[in-house]
């Protein structure tokens, strides 16, 4: 199976649990025998990856690093990834796309907008929700910051064929984002009770 993974953070310069989880999923999917290509960010002023190192990773340089929230380079990551990698991704013709959090799903949508329809129609999208941002500590549930994340996380679920949450509490929180009650299928990880 040909798999595309899109994550603002995955390999090298990992600053959060999202990058750690994304790297672990990448390794597991490779171990299953699938062909995996990853689009992930890297600091623009960071070192270039060594030639031949992780040649399945399509790097996207971004101007801000060290954050995965609203203050991150999420819009830049989407725009630059689409401009740099849409042609190569279309040629790979992935069957499945795994997007990590709302930032990855936003970037995947930008990529798909630049790819031929016949490639996008065959693509099954899995949204990996590693963090429910709108429930983050310090955010008022009815505040502007929480609303920003609620909208982005609802969009990510709406673009996915399947959303996967790390725990049952996140699953329920993500399902609550659908006002119609018909949110895409969301499944807690099997090891969660």
PDB file of C-alpha atoms in Angstrom, residues 49-164:
ATOM      1  CA  UNK A  49      18.951  16.777   5.929  1.00  0.00           C
ATOM      2  CA  UNK A  50      21.937  14.739   4.749  1.00  0.00           C
ATOM      3  CA  UNK A  51      21.693  13.415   1.188  1.00  0.00           C
ATOM      4  CA  UNK A  52      20.138   9.958   1.169  1.00  0.00           C
ATOM      5  CA  UNK A  53      18.974  10.264   4.774  1.00  0.00           C
ATOM      6  CA  UNK A  54      15.252   9.506   5.136  1.00  0.00           C
ATOM      7  CA  UNK A  55      14.669   9.734   1.398  1.00  0.00           C
ATOM      8  CA  UNK A  56      10.995   8.966   2.007  1.00  0.00           C
ATOM      9  CA  UNK A  57      10.597  12.329   3.755  1.00  0.00           C
ATOM     10  CA  UNK A  58       9.658  15.416   1.769  1.00  0.00           C
ATOM     11  CA  UNK A  59      10.847  18.317   3.896  1.00  0.00           C
ATOM     12  CA  UNK A  60       9.055  21.652   4.017  1.00  0.00           C
ATOM     13  CA  UNK A  61      11.060  24.545   5.465  1.00  0.00           C
ATOM     14  CA  UNK A  62       9.041  26.853   7.722  1.00  0.00           C
ATOM     15  CA  UNK A  63       9.928  30.148   9.376  1.00  0.00           C
ATOM     16  CA  UNK A  64       8.630  29.335  12.880  1.00  0.00           C
ATOM     17  CA  UNK A  65       9.505  26.232  14.861  1.00  0.00           C
ATOM     18  CA  UNK A  66       8.809  24.843  18.304  1.00  0.00           C
ATOM     19  CA  UNK A  67       5.041  25.292  18.446  1.00  0.00           C
ATOM     20  CA  UNK A  68       2.108  23.278  17.084  1.00  0.00           C
ATOM     21  CA  UNK A  69      -0.668  25.656  18.024  1.00  0.00           C
ATOM     22  CA  UNK A  70      -2.256  28.671  16.351  1.00  0.00           C
ATOM     23  CA  UNK A  71       1.050  30.539  16.638  1.00  0.00           C
ATOM     24  CA  UNK A  72       2.906  27.895  14.611  1.00  0.00           C
ATOM     25  CA  UNK A  73       3.707  28.114  10.912  1.00  0.00           C
ATOM     26  CA  UNK A  74       0.637  25.989  10.059  1.00  0.00           C
ATOM     27  CA  UNK A  75      -0.541  28.179   7.166  1.00  0.00           C
ATOM     28  CA  UNK A  76       2.969  28.475   5.766  1.00  0.00           C
ATOM     29  CA  UNK A  77       3.442  24.711   6.106  1.00  0.00           C
ATOM     30  CA  UNK A  78       0.272  24.112   4.060  1.00  0.00           C
ATOM     31  CA  UNK A  79       1.069  26.650   1.346  1.00  0.00           C
ATOM     32  CA  UNK A  80       4.734  25.735   0.942  1.00  0.00           C
ATOM     33  CA  UNK A  81       4.082  21.972   1.110  1.00  0.00           C
ATOM     34  CA  UNK A  82       1.498  22.250  -1.664  1.00  0.00           C
ATOM     35  CA  UNK A  83       3.803  24.365  -3.829  1.00  0.00           C
ATOM     36  CA  UNK A  84       6.842  22.151  -3.267  1.00  0.00           C
ATOM     37  CA  UNK A  85       5.380  18.655  -3.159  1.00  0.00           C
ATOM     38  CA  UNK A  86       1.981  18.376  -4.914  1.00  0.00           C
ATOM     39  CA  UNK A  87       3.482  17.119  -8.178  1.00  0.00           C
ATOM     40  CA  UNK A  88       5.649  14.526  -6.485  1.00  0.00           C
ATOM     41  CA  UNK A  89       2.779  13.331  -4.290  1.00  0.00           C
ATOM     42  CA  UNK A  90       0.483  13.035  -7.320  1.00  0.00           C
ATOM     43  CA  UNK A  91       3.134  10.916  -9.075  1.00  0.00           C
ATOM     44  CA  UNK A  92       3.329   8.649  -6.009  1.00  0.00           C
ATOM     45  CA  UNK A  93      -0.456   8.136  -6.244  1.00  0.00           C
ATOM     46  CA  UNK A  94      -0.959   7.311  -2.554  1.00  0.00           C
ATOM     47  CA  UNK A  95      -3.916   5.159  -1.603  1.00  0.00           C
ATOM     48  CA  UNK A  96      -4.109   6.409   1.990  1.00  0.00           C
ATOM     49  CA  UNK A  97      -3.211   9.748   3.540  1.00  0.00           C
ATOM     50  CA  UNK A  98      -2.586  10.019   7.276  1.00  0.00           C
ATOM     51  CA  UNK A  99      -2.795  13.585   8.539  1.00  0.00           C
ATOM     52  CA  UNK A 100      -1.599  14.468  12.013  1.00  0.00           C
ATOM     53  CA  UNK A 101      -3.833  16.919  13.863  1.00  0.00           C
ATOM     54  CA  UNK A 102      -5.611  19.855  12.277  1.00  0.00           C
ATOM     55  CA  UNK A 103      -2.338  21.327  11.017  1.00  0.00           C
ATOM     56  CA  UNK A 104      -1.576  18.214   8.972  1.00  0.00           C
ATOM     57  CA  UNK A 105      -5.121  17.987   7.637  1.00  0.00           C
ATOM     58  CA  UNK A 106      -5.013  21.645   6.571  1.00  0.00           C
ATOM     59  CA  UNK A 107      -1.749  20.994   4.703  1.00  0.00           C
ATOM     60  CA  UNK A 108      -3.201  17.854   3.112  1.00  0.00           C
ATOM     61  CA  UNK A 109      -6.195  19.862   1.853  1.00  0.00           C
ATOM     62  CA  UNK A 110      -3.810  22.387   0.266  1.00  0.00           C
ATOM     63  CA  UNK A 111      -1.904  19.542  -1.414  1.00  0.00           C
ATOM     64  CA  UNK A 112      -5.081  17.908  -2.694  1.00  0.00           C
ATOM     65  CA  UNK A 113      -6.243  21.229  -4.175  1.00  0.00           C
ATOM     66  CA  UNK A 114      -3.163  21.142  -6.433  1.00  0.00           C
ATOM     67  CA  UNK A 115      -3.365  17.449  -7.367  1.00  0.00           C
ATOM     68  CA  UNK A 116      -5.383  15.871 -10.192  1.00  0.00           C
ATOM     69  CA  UNK A 117      -8.922  14.806  -9.304  1.00  0.00           C
ATOM     70  CA  UNK A 118      -8.300  11.167 -10.230  1.00  0.00           C
ATOM     71  CA  UNK A 119      -5.570  10.944  -7.553  1.00  0.00           C
ATOM     72  CA  UNK A 120      -7.697  12.640  -4.879  1.00  0.00           C
ATOM     73  CA  UNK A 121     -10.810  10.525  -5.547  1.00  0.00           C
ATOM     74  CA  UNK A 122      -8.910   7.308  -4.717  1.00  0.00           C
ATOM     75  CA  UNK A 123      -7.326   8.731  -1.569  1.00  0.00           C
ATOM     76  CA  UNK A 124      -8.682   7.552   1.798  1.00  0.00           C
ATOM     77  CA  UNK A 125      -7.929  10.168   4.466  1.00  0.00           C
ATOM     78  CA  UNK A 126      -7.236   9.253   8.092  1.00  0.00           C
ATOM     79  CA  UNK A 127      -7.097  12.136  10.564  1.00  0.00           C
ATOM     80  CA  UNK A 128      -4.978  11.338  13.643  1.00  0.00           C
ATOM     81  CA  UNK A 129      -6.121  13.553  16.498  1.00  0.00           C
ATOM     82  CA  UNK A 130      -3.169  13.517  18.897  1.00  0.00           C
ATOM     83  CA  UNK A 131      -4.378  16.506  20.907  1.00  0.00           C
ATOM     84  CA  UNK A 132      -7.780  18.122  21.325  1.00  0.00           C
ATOM     85  CA  UNK A 133      -6.600  21.726  21.127  1.00  0.00           C
ATOM     86  CA  UNK A 134      -9.912  23.395  21.909  1.00  0.00           C
ATOM     87  CA  UNK A 135      -9.910  21.686  25.329  1.00  0.00           C
ATOM     88  CA  UNK A 136      -6.355  22.775  26.158  1.00  0.00           C
ATOM     89  CA  UNK A 137      -5.634  24.104  29.612  1.00  0.00           C
ATOM     90  CA  UNK A 138      -6.118  27.820  29.962  1.00  0.00           C
ATOM     91  CA  UNK A 139      -8.639  28.257  27.130  1.00  0.00           C
ATOM     92  CA  UNK A 140     -12.127  29.443  27.918  1.00  0.00           C
ATOM     93  CA  UNK A 141     -14.462  27.026  26.143  1.00  0.00           C
ATOM     94  CA  UNK A 142     -16.472  29.927  24.764  1.00  0.00           C
ATOM     95  CA  UNK A 143     -13.472  32.130  24.024  1.00  0.00           C
ATOM     96  CA  UNK A 144     -12.060  33.148  20.648  1.00  0.00           C
ATOM     97  CA  UNK A 145      -8.997  30.908  20.964  1.00  0.00           C
ATOM     98  CA  UNK A 146     -11.081  27.798  21.708  1.00  0.00           C
ATOM     99  CA  UNK A 147     -13.429  28.689  18.830  1.00  0.00           C
ATOM    100  CA  UNK A 148     -10.448  28.899  16.448  1.00  0.00           C
ATOM    101  CA  UNK A 149      -9.422  25.349  17.383  1.00  0.00           C
ATOM    102  CA  UNK A 150     -12.988  24.011  17.367  1.00  0.00           C
ATOM    103  CA  UNK A 151     -13.415  25.234  13.785  1.00  0.00           C
ATOM    104  CA  UNK A 152     -10.057  23.789  12.633  1.00  0.00           C
ATOM    105  CA  UNK A 153     -10.640  20.443  14.350  1.00  0.00           C
ATOM    106  CA  UNK A 154     -14.183  20.179  12.949  1.00  0.00           C
ATOM    107  CA  UNK A 155     -12.803  20.937   9.469  1.00  0.00           C
ATOM    108  CA  UNK A 156     -10.164  18.222   9.914  1.00  0.00           C
ATOM    109  CA  UNK A 157     -12.816  15.674  10.878  1.00  0.00           C
ATOM    110  CA  UNK A 158     -15.019  16.755   7.979  1.00  0.00           C
ATOM    111  CA  UNK A 159     -12.204  16.187   5.484  1.00  0.00           C
ATOM    112  CA  UNK A 160     -11.369  12.722   6.788  1.00  0.00           C
ATOM    113  CA  UNK A 161     -12.863   9.348   6.026  1.00  0.00           C
ATOM    114  CA  UNK A 162     -11.823   8.264   9.520  1.00  0.00           C
ATOM    115  CA  UNK A 163     -10.657  10.202  12.582  1.00  0.00           C
ATOM    116  CA  UNK A 164      -8.650   8.442  15.282  1.00  0.00           C
TER     117      UNK A 164
END
